[in-house]
CSV table of C-alpha atoms and ligand atoms in Angstrom, one decimal:
chain,number,residue,atom,x,y,z
X,263,MET,CA,121.3,91.4,116.0
X,264,ASN,CA,118.5,88.9,116.1
X,265,THR,CA,115.3,89.3,117.9
X,266,PHE,CA,115.0,85.7,118.8
X,267,GLY,CA,118.1,86.2,120.9
X,268,MET,CA,120.1,83.2,119.7
X,269,LYS,CA,123.5,83.5,121.1
X,270,VAL,CA,125.4,82.7,117.9
X,271,LYS,CA,128.4,84.1,116.2
X,272,ALA,CA,129.2,85.1,112.6
X,273,ARG,CA,132.7,84.6,111.1
X,274,CYS,CA,132.6,88.2,109.9
X,275,PHE,CA,130.2,91.1,110.5
X,276,MET,CA,130.3,94.2,108.4
X,277,GLU,CA,128.2,97.4,108.7
X,278,TYR,CA,128.3,100.4,106.2
X,279,ASP,CA,126.7,103.6,106.5
X,280,SER,CA,126.6,105.0,103.0
X,281,VAL,CA,126.1,103.8,99.4
X,282,ALA,CA,129.7,104.7,98.7
X,283,ASP,CA,130.8,102.5,101.5
X,284,LEU,CA,128.6,99.6,100.1
X,285,VAL,CA,130.1,100.0,96.7
X,286,ASP,CA,133.6,99.7,98.1
X,287,ILE,CA,132.9,96.3,99.5
X,288,GLU,CA,134.6,93.6,97.4
X,289,PHE,CA,131.7,91.1,97.4
X,290,SER,CA,133.8,88.5,95.6
X,291,GLU,CA,136.3,88.4,98.4
X,292,LEU,CA,133.8,88.2,101.3
X,293,ALA,CA,133.7,85.0,103.3
X,294,ARG,CA,130.8,82.9,102.0
X,295,PRO,CA,127.9,82.6,102.3
X,296,VAL,CA,126.9,86.3,102.6
X,297,LEU,CA,123.8,87.3,104.4
X,298,HIS,CA,122.4,90.8,104.6
X,299,ILE,CA,120.4,91.4,107.6
X,300,GLY,CA,118.2,94.2,108.8
X,301,GLY,CA,116.9,94.0,112.5
X,302,GLY,CA,117.2,90.2,112.5
X,303,SER,CA,113.4,89.9,113.3
X,304,ASN,CA,112.4,87.3,110.8
X,305,LEU,CA,115.4,85.0,111.2
X,306,LEU,CA,116.2,82.0,113.3
X,307,PHE,CA,120.0,81.4,113.4
X,308,THR,CA,120.3,77.7,113.7
X,309,GLY,CA,123.9,77.8,114.7
X,310,ASP,CA,127.1,79.9,114.2
X,311,PHE,CA,127.2,81.6,110.8
X,312,LYS,CA,130.3,80.6,108.7
X,313,GLY,CA,130.2,83.5,106.3
X,314,THR,CA,129.8,87.3,106.3
X,315,VAL,CA,126.8,89.1,107.8
X,316,LEU,CA,126.2,92.6,106.3
X,317,HIS,CA,124.1,95.3,107.8
X,318,SER,CA,123.0,98.7,106.4
X,319,LYS,CA,123.2,101.9,108.4
X,320,ILE,CA,121.9,104.1,105.6
X,321,ASN,CA,119.6,106.3,107.6
X,322,PHE,CA,117.7,109.1,106.1
X,323,ILE,CA,114.1,110.1,105.5
X,324,GLU,CA,113.6,112.6,102.9
X,325,ILE,CA,110.6,114.1,101.3
X,326,LEU,CA,111.4,114.2,97.6
X,327,ASP,CA,110.8,117.1,95.3
X,328,GLU,CA,107.6,115.7,93.8
X,329,CYS,CA,107.9,117.7,90.5
X,330,HIS,CA,111.6,116.5,90.2
X,331,SER,CA,110.8,112.8,90.8
X,332,GLU,CA,107.4,112.6,89.2
X,333,PRO,CA,107.4,114.9,86.2
X,334,SER,CA,103.8,114.0,85.3
X,335,SER,CA,102.5,115.2,88.6
X,336,CYS,CA,104.0,118.6,87.9
X,337,HIS,CA,101.8,119.3,84.9
X,338,SER,CA,98.6,117.4,86.1
X,339,GLU,CA,95.6,119.7,86.9
X,340,ARG,CA,95.0,119.5,90.6
X,341,SER,CA,91.5,119.9,91.8
X,342,GLU,CA,90.8,121.5,95.2
X,343,GLU,CA,90.2,118.1,96.9
X,344,SER,CA,92.7,116.0,95.3
X,345,PHE,CA,96.0,115.6,97.0
X,346,PRO,CA,99.1,114.5,95.0
X,347,PRO,CA,101.0,111.7,96.7
X,348,VAL,CA,103.9,112.7,98.8
X,349,LEU,CA,107.0,110.8,97.8
X,350,VAL,CA,109.3,110.0,100.6
X,351,SER,CA,112.8,108.4,100.2
X,352,VAL,CA,113.9,106.2,103.1
X,353,GLY,CA,117.2,104.6,103.7
X,354,ALA,CA,117.2,100.8,104.1
X,355,GLY,CA,118.8,101.1,107.6
X,356,VAL,CA,115.9,103.1,109.0
X,357,VAL,CA,114.0,101.3,111.7
X,358,PHE,CA,110.6,100.8,110.0
X,359,ASP,CA,108.7,102.0,113.1
X,360,ASP,CA,110.8,105.2,113.2
X,361,PHE,CA,109.5,105.9,109.7
X,362,CYS,CA,105.9,105.2,110.8
X,363,ASP,CA,106.5,107.6,113.7
X,364,TRP,CA,107.9,110.2,111.5
X,365,ALA,CA,105.0,109.9,109.0
X,366,ALA,CA,102.5,110.2,111.8
X,367,LYS,CA,104.1,113.3,113.2
X,368,GLU,CA,104.1,114.8,109.6
X,369,GLY,CA,100.4,114.0,109.3
X,370,LEU,CA,101.1,111.7,106.3
X,371,TRP,CA,98.8,108.7,105.7
X,372,GLY,CA,99.8,105.3,104.5
X,373,VAL,CA,102.0,103.4,106.9
X,374,GLU,CA,100.2,104.0,110.3
X,375,ASN,CA,98.6,100.5,110.2
X,376,LEU,CA,102.1,99.0,109.9
X,377,SER,CA,103.3,100.6,113.1
X,378,TYR,CA,105.4,98.7,115.6
X,379,ILE,CA,106.4,95.9,113.2
X,380,PRO,CA,109.9,95.2,114.2
X,381,GLY,CA,112.7,95.5,111.5
X,382,GLU,CA,114.1,98.0,109.1
X,383,VAL,CA,113.0,99.7,105.8
X,384,GLY,CA,115.2,97.6,103.5
X,385,ALA,CA,113.7,94.3,104.8
X,386,SER,CA,110.2,95.7,104.7
X,387,ALA,CA,110.4,95.8,100.9
X,388,VAL,CA,111.9,92.3,100.8
X,389,GLN,CA,109.3,90.9,103.1
X,390,ASN,CA,106.3,92.9,102.0
X,391,ILE,CA,105.4,93.3,105.7
X,392,GLY,CA,101.7,93.6,106.5
X,393,ALA,CA,99.4,94.1,109.4
X,394,TYR,CA,95.8,95.3,110.0
X,395,GLY,CA,94.8,95.2,106.4
X,396,VAL,CA,97.7,97.0,104.8
X,397,GLU,CA,100.7,95.6,103.1
X,398,VAL,CA,103.7,97.7,102.5
X,399,LYS,CA,103.5,97.1,98.7
X,400,ASP,CA,100.4,99.3,98.9
X,401,VAL,CA,102.6,102.4,99.7
X,402,ILE,CA,105.9,101.4,97.9
X,403,ARG,CA,106.7,103.3,94.6
X,404,THR,CA,110.2,102.2,93.9
X,405,VAL,CA,112.8,100.0,95.6
X,406,TYR,CA,116.4,101.1,94.9
X,407,CYS,CA,119.0,98.4,95.1
X,408,TYR,CA,122.7,97.5,94.5
X,409,ASP,CA,123.2,94.5,92.3
X,410,THR,CA,126.1,92.8,93.8
X,411,LEU,CA,126.6,90.5,90.8
X,412,GLU,CA,126.7,93.1,88.1
X,413,GLU,CA,128.1,95.7,90.5
X,414,GLU,CA,125.6,98.4,89.4
X,415,PHE,CA,122.6,100.2,90.8
X,416,VAL,CA,119.2,99.1,89.8
X,417,LYS,CA,115.7,100.3,90.6
X,418,PHE,CA,112.5,98.2,90.7
X,419,ASP,CA,109.1,99.7,90.2
X,420,VAL,CA,106.6,98.3,92.6
X,421,SER,CA,104.9,96.4,89.7
X,422,GLU,CA,108.3,94.6,89.1
X,423,CYS,CA,108.8,93.5,92.7
X,424,GLY,CA,106.5,90.4,92.4
X,425,TYR,CA,104.8,91.2,95.6
X,426,GLY,CA,102.6,88.6,97.2
X,427,TYR,CA,101.8,87.6,100.8
X,428,ARG,CA,105.1,88.2,102.7
X,429,ASP,CA,106.8,87.6,99.4
X,430,SER,CA,108.7,89.4,96.7
X,431,ILE,CA,111.2,88.7,93.9
X,432,PHE,CA,113.9,89.5,96.4
X,433,LYS,CA,113.1,86.2,98.2
X,434,ASN,CA,113.2,84.2,95.0
X,435,PRO,CA,116.0,81.5,95.6
X,436,GLU,CA,117.6,82.4,92.2
X,437,VAL,CA,118.3,85.9,93.1
X,438,LYS,CA,118.2,85.8,96.9
X,439,GLY,CA,121.1,87.7,98.3
X,440,ARG,CA,122.0,89.4,94.9
X,441,TYR,CA,120.2,92.6,95.4
X,442,VAL,CA,120.9,94.9,98.5
X,443,VAL,CA,118.2,97.3,99.0
X,444,THR,CA,119.7,100.8,99.6
X,445,HIS,CA,116.6,102.9,99.9
X,446,VAL,CA,112.8,102.7,99.1
X,447,VAL,CA,110.6,105.5,97.8
X,448,PHE,CA,107.0,105.4,99.4
X,449,ALA,CA,104.0,107.2,98.2
X,450,LEU,CA,102.2,108.7,101.2
X,451,SER,CA,99.3,111.0,101.4
X,452,ARG,CA,98.0,114.2,103.1
X,453,GLU,CA,94.6,113.1,102.4
X,454,ALA,CA,92.8,111.1,105.3
X,455,GLN,CA,92.9,107.5,104.1
X,456,PRO,CA,91.9,105.5,107.3
X,457,LYS,CA,91.9,101.8,106.8
X,458,LEU,CA,90.0,100.3,109.7
X,459,ASP,CA,88.1,97.3,108.3
X,460,TYR,CA,90.5,94.7,109.8
X,461,GLY,CA,89.1,92.8,112.8
X,462,HIS,CA,87.9,95.1,115.6
X,463,LEU,CA,90.4,97.9,114.7
X,464,LYS,CA,87.4,100.4,114.0
X,465,ASP,CA,85.9,99.8,117.4
X,466,ALA,CA,89.2,100.2,119.1
X,467,VAL,CA,89.8,103.5,117.2
X,468,TYR,CA,86.4,105.0,117.9
X,469,SER,CA,86.5,104.1,121.5
X,470,HIS,CA,88.8,107.1,121.8
X,471,PHE,CA,86.0,109.4,120.8
X,472,GLU,CA,82.9,110.3,122.9
X,473,ARG,CA,80.5,109.4,120.1
X,474,LYS,CA,81.2,105.9,118.9
X,475,ASP,CA,79.9,106.4,115.3
X,476,ASN,CA,81.5,107.8,112.1
X,477,SER,CA,80.7,111.3,113.0
X,478,ASP,CA,84.2,112.0,114.3
X,479,GLU,CA,85.9,110.7,111.1
X,480,ASN,CA,87.5,114.1,110.6
X,481,ALA,CA,89.2,113.8,113.9
X,482,LEU,CA,91.0,110.7,112.8
X,483,THR,CA,94.7,111.2,112.3
X,484,PRO,CA,97.5,108.8,111.4
X,485,ALA,CA,99.0,109.4,114.8
X,486,LEU,CA,95.8,108.3,116.6
X,487,ILE,CA,95.5,105.1,114.5
X,488,ARG,CA,99.2,104.4,115.2
X,489,LYS,CA,98.6,104.8,119.0
X,490,VAL,CA,95.8,102.4,118.9
X,491,ILE,CA,97.6,99.8,116.8
X,492,ILE,CA,100.7,100.0,119.1
X,493,LYS,CA,98.5,99.4,122.1
X,494,ILE,CA,96.8,96.3,120.5
X,495,ARG,CA,100.2,94.9,119.5
X,496,GLN,CA,101.8,95.4,122.9
X,497,GLU,CA,98.9,93.5,124.5
X,498,LYS,CA,99.1,90.6,122.1
X,499,LEU,CA,102.7,90.1,121.0
X,500,PRO,CA,106.0,89.6,123.0
X,501,GLU,CA,108.1,92.7,123.2
X,502,PRO,CA,111.4,91.6,121.3
X,503,SER,CA,113.6,93.5,123.9
X,504,VAL,CA,112.1,91.4,126.7
X,505,VAL,CA,111.0,88.1,125.2
X,506,GLY,CA,112.9,86.8,122.1
X,507,SER,CA,110.8,85.8,119.2
X,508,ALA,CA,110.6,86.4,115.3
X,509,GLY,CA,106.8,87.1,115.3
X,510,SER,CA,104.6,84.6,113.4
X,511,PHE,CA,106.6,81.5,113.1
X,512,PHE,CA,104.3,79.6,110.8
X,513,LYS,CA,102.5,80.6,107.5
X,514,ASN,CA,98.8,80.1,107.6
X,515,PRO,CA,98.1,76.9,105.6
X,516,VAL,CA,95.8,76.9,102.5
X,517,VAL,CA,93.8,73.8,102.0
X,518,PRO,CA,91.2,72.5,99.5
X,519,MET,CA,87.6,73.1,100.3
X,520,GLU,CA,87.0,69.3,100.9
X,521,GLN,CA,89.7,69.2,103.5
X,522,PHE,CA,88.4,72.3,105.2
X,523,ILE,CA,84.9,70.7,105.4
X,524,LYS,CA,86.5,67.6,107.1
X,525,ILE,CA,88.3,69.9,109.6
X,526,GLU,CA,85.1,71.7,110.3
X,527,THR,CA,83.0,68.5,110.6
X,528,ALA,CA,85.4,67.2,113.2
X,529,ALA,CA,85.4,70.4,115.1
X,530,LYS,CA,81.6,70.5,115.2
X,531,GLU,CA,81.6,66.9,116.6
X,532,GLU,CA,84.0,68.1,119.3
X,533,PHE,CA,82.5,71.4,120.2
X,534,GLY,CA,78.8,71.3,119.0
X,535,SER,CA,77.1,72.0,115.8
X,536,ASP,CA,77.2,75.8,116.1
X,537,TYR,CA,81.0,75.8,116.2
X,538,LYS,CA,82.6,77.6,113.4
X,539,VAL,CA,86.3,77.1,112.4
X,540,PRO,CA,87.9,80.5,111.6
X,541,HIS,CA,88.9,80.6,108.0
X,542,TYR,CA,89.2,82.9,104.9
X,543,ASP,CA,87.8,81.8,101.5
X,544,LEU,CA,90.2,82.4,98.7
X,545,PRO,CA,89.0,83.3,95.2
X,546,ASP,CA,90.4,80.0,93.8
X,547,GLY,CA,88.2,77.9,96.0
X,548,MET,CA,91.0,77.2,98.4
X,549,VAL,CA,90.5,78.0,102.1
X,550,LYS,CA,93.1,79.7,104.4
X,551,VAL,CA,92.9,78.4,107.9
X,552,PRO,CA,94.7,80.2,110.8
X,553,ALA,CA,97.8,78.2,111.9
X,554,ALA,CA,97.3,79.7,115.4
X,555,TRP,CA,93.9,78.0,115.6
X,556,MET,CA,95.3,74.7,114.7
X,557,ILE,CA,98.3,75.0,117.1
X,558,GLU,CA,95.9,76.0,119.9
X,559,GLN,CA,93.6,73.1,119.1
X,560,CYS,CA,96.6,70.7,119.5
X,561,GLY,CA,97.1,72.1,123.1
X,562,TRP,CA,100.2,74.0,122.4
X,563,LYS,CA,99.1,77.4,123.6
X,564,GLY,CA,101.3,78.7,126.3
X,565,ARG,CA,103.3,75.4,126.6
X,566,ARG,CA,107.0,75.3,127.3
X,567,SER,CA,109.7,73.0,126.0
X,568,GLY,CA,113.1,73.6,127.6
X,569,GLY,CA,113.9,77.3,127.0
X,570,ALA,CA,111.4,77.5,124.1
X,571,ALA,CA,107.7,78.1,124.5
X,572,VAL,CA,104.5,78.9,122.6
X,573,TRP,CA,103.4,82.5,123.4
X,574,ASP,CA,100.2,82.3,125.6
X,575,LYS,CA,98.5,85.3,123.9
X,576,GLN,CA,99.3,84.3,120.4
X,577,PRO,CA,100.1,80.6,119.6
X,578,LEU,CA,101.6,81.4,116.2
X,579,VAL,CA,104.6,83.0,118.0
X,580,LEU,CA,107.3,80.7,119.3
X,581,VAL,CA,109.5,82.5,121.9
X,582,ASN,CA,112.8,82.3,123.6
X,583,PHE,CA,111.2,81.9,126.9
X,584,THR,CA,114.2,81.8,129.2
X,585,GLY,CA,116.3,84.2,127.1
X,586,ASP,CA,119.1,81.6,126.7
X,587,ALA,CA,117.2,78.9,124.6
X,588,TYR,CA,119.4,77.2,122.1
X,589,PRO,CA,118.4,77.1,118.4
X,590,GLU,CA,117.9,73.3,118.9
X,591,GLU,CA,115.2,73.9,121.5
X,592,ILE,CA,113.2,76.3,119.1
X,593,ILE,CA,113.6,73.8,116.2
X,594,GLY,CA,112.6,70.9,118.5
X,595,LEU,CA,109.4,72.7,119.5
X,596,GLU,CA,108.8,73.7,115.8
X,597,ARG,CA,109.1,70.0,114.8
X,598,ARG,CA,106.8,68.7,117.4
X,599,ILE,CA,104.1,71.3,116.6
X,600,ILE,CA,104.3,70.4,113.0
X,601,GLU,CA,103.9,66.8,113.8
X,602,SER,CA,100.9,67.2,116.0
X,603,VAL,CA,99.1,69.5,113.5
X,604,LYS,CA,99.7,66.9,110.7
X,605,ASN,CA,98.4,64.1,113.0
X,606,LYS,CA,95.3,66.0,114.0
X,607,PHE,CA,94.3,67.9,110.8
X,608,GLY,CA,96.4,66.2,108.1
X,609,VAL,CA,97.8,69.6,107.3
X,610,GLY,CA,101.5,70.5,106.9
X,611,LEU,CA,102.7,73.7,108.5
X,612,HIS,CA,105.6,75.6,107.0
X,613,PRO,CA,107.7,78.1,108.8
X,614,GLU,CA,107.5,81.8,107.9
X,615,VAL,CA,110.7,82.5,109.7
X,616,ASP,CA,113.9,82.2,107.7
X,617,HIS,CA,116.1,79.5,109.1
X,618,ILE,CA,119.7,80.4,108.7
G,898,FAD,C1,107.3,90.5,117.7
G,898,FAD,C2,107.3,90.4,116.2
G,898,FAD,C3,106.1,90.9,115.5
G,898,FAD,C4,106.1,90.8,114.1
G,898,FAD,N1,105.0,91.2,113.4
G,898,FAD,C5,104.9,91.2,112.1
G,898,FAD,C6,103.7,91.8,111.4
G,898,FAD,O1,102.8,92.1,112.0
G,898,FAD,N2,103.7,91.8,110.0
G,898,FAD,C7,104.9,91.3,109.3
G,898,FAD,O2,104.9,91.4,108.1
G,898,FAD,N3,106.0,90.9,110.0
G,898,FAD,C8,106.0,90.9,111.3
G,898,FAD,N4,107.2,90.4,112.0
G,898,FAD,C9,108.3,89.9,111.2
G,898,FAD,C10,109.4,91.0,110.8
G,898,FAD,O3,109.2,92.1,111.6
G,898,FAD,C11,109.4,91.4,109.4
G,898,FAD,O4,109.6,90.3,108.6
G,898,FAD,C12,110.5,92.4,109.1
G,898,FAD,O5,110.3,92.9,107.7
G,898,FAD,C13,111.9,91.8,109.3
G,898,FAD,O6,112.8,93.0,109.2
G,898,FAD,P1,114.3,92.9,109.6
G,898,FAD,O7,114.8,94.3,109.3
G,898,FAD,O8,114.3,92.5,111.0
G,898,FAD,O9,114.8,91.8,108.6
G,898,FAD,P2,115.7,90.5,108.8
G,898,FAD,O10,114.9,89.6,109.6
G,898,FAD,O11,117.0,90.9,109.3
G,898,FAD,O12,115.8,90.0,107.4
G,898,FAD,C14,114.6,89.7,106.7
G,898,FAD,C15,115.0,89.3,105.2
G,898,FAD,O13,115.2,90.6,104.5
G,898,FAD,C16,116.6,90.5,103.9
G,898,FAD,N5,117.1,91.9,104.0
G,898,FAD,C17,117.3,92.7,105.2
G,898,FAD,N6,117.8,93.8,104.9
G,898,FAD,C18,118.1,93.9,103.5
G,898,FAD,C19,118.6,94.8,102.6
G,898,FAD,N7,119.0,96.0,103.0
G,898,FAD,N8,118.6,94.4,101.3
G,898,FAD,C20,118.3,93.3,100.9
G,898,FAD,N9,117.8,92.2,101.7
G,898,FAD,C21,117.7,92.5,103.0
G,898,FAD,C22,117.3,89.5,104.7
G,898,FAD,O14,118.4,88.8,104.0
G,898,FAD,C23,116.3,88.5,105.0
G,898,FAD,O15,116.0,87.7,103.8
G,898,FAD,C24,107.3,90.4,113.4
G,898,FAD,C25,108.4,90.0,114.1
G,898,FAD,C26,108.4,90.1,115.4
G,898,FAD,C27,109.7,89.8,116.2
């Protein structure tokens, strides 16, 4: 139940497959703490879990009656070209990539760039998963939850979810664990909406056509983009069923411009005046520097430490290299990476992965 493959035990594990079963659970009587998991692909269990682990098997994908769910869209005048959104309700226990596959087969646009991200639909709305220039918040309409404190159902419009980079109100320490996501309504589209501006995605997609320009735009389908993205991800990232990991282990640090200039000046001294440190300027004058670049500069790429290792194709990913690594080995490697990045760049790295 955890893609890092930590061999740990929980005192109690409960799985429910309907909202009715969820409501029947006496939350106040469960062994504490209570942790709701999805696919366990953003978690590092640091030892046996002394409380209750819950898991949803609410599995359905349903196109909603748009007029029923969106009264305003029933009465709006539709021009020939404009397509109303297709609202799709998806159970929290559906594997997110199964949903992407379903959407691609239905010819629905919106989640193709998020293909092959491990995990389930409930967690996608908690994590605000993102890849290749798309975040799931871009297509979420409403998140439906069970409030385990008030014992009632609540719904959050996307504007109420406090979405930020891999963040939402559901991760806020004050409410963390209170809301169990039961299903999510997504707004997809039958109108072609390719989002290819991220990195070399456009080149990779057009390499499938004979003419390498935009003249083939009409031939683009969500299924083709999905196929290309899966191929890129398979080449770069460890396959969770083969090599355990939780994807990107660290957040990309954000530093003040003066600190970035220092980092770049030192890099130019080392690699020559033409060298450019990869970075992303933020609107507030701060600079986001890829943690992967820093980790690589510290010589960690591909290095092993006991059963743990830094993935050789993507140094942001720590892996359970031997398949039987202990949590302490992953944590030890994490600590040493944080120390060396701090020593070399004066920058503190923070884990993206939830330590349980
Ligand atoms: C190889 C690899 C590649 C990855 N690539 C990406 C990527 O490109 N982009 C990206 O954003 N992430 C990526 N990830 C991280 C991970 O896939 C996402 O964070 C994903 O959303 C986790 O889903 P999960 O179902 O496994 O959730 P878990 O890891 O089990 O849980 C994550 C959080 O969601 C909460 N949660 C789970 N289900 C529910 C529910 N029903 N109700 C309330 N809370 C719930 C948990 O309590 C926890 O806080 C990658 C991971 C791996 C292993």
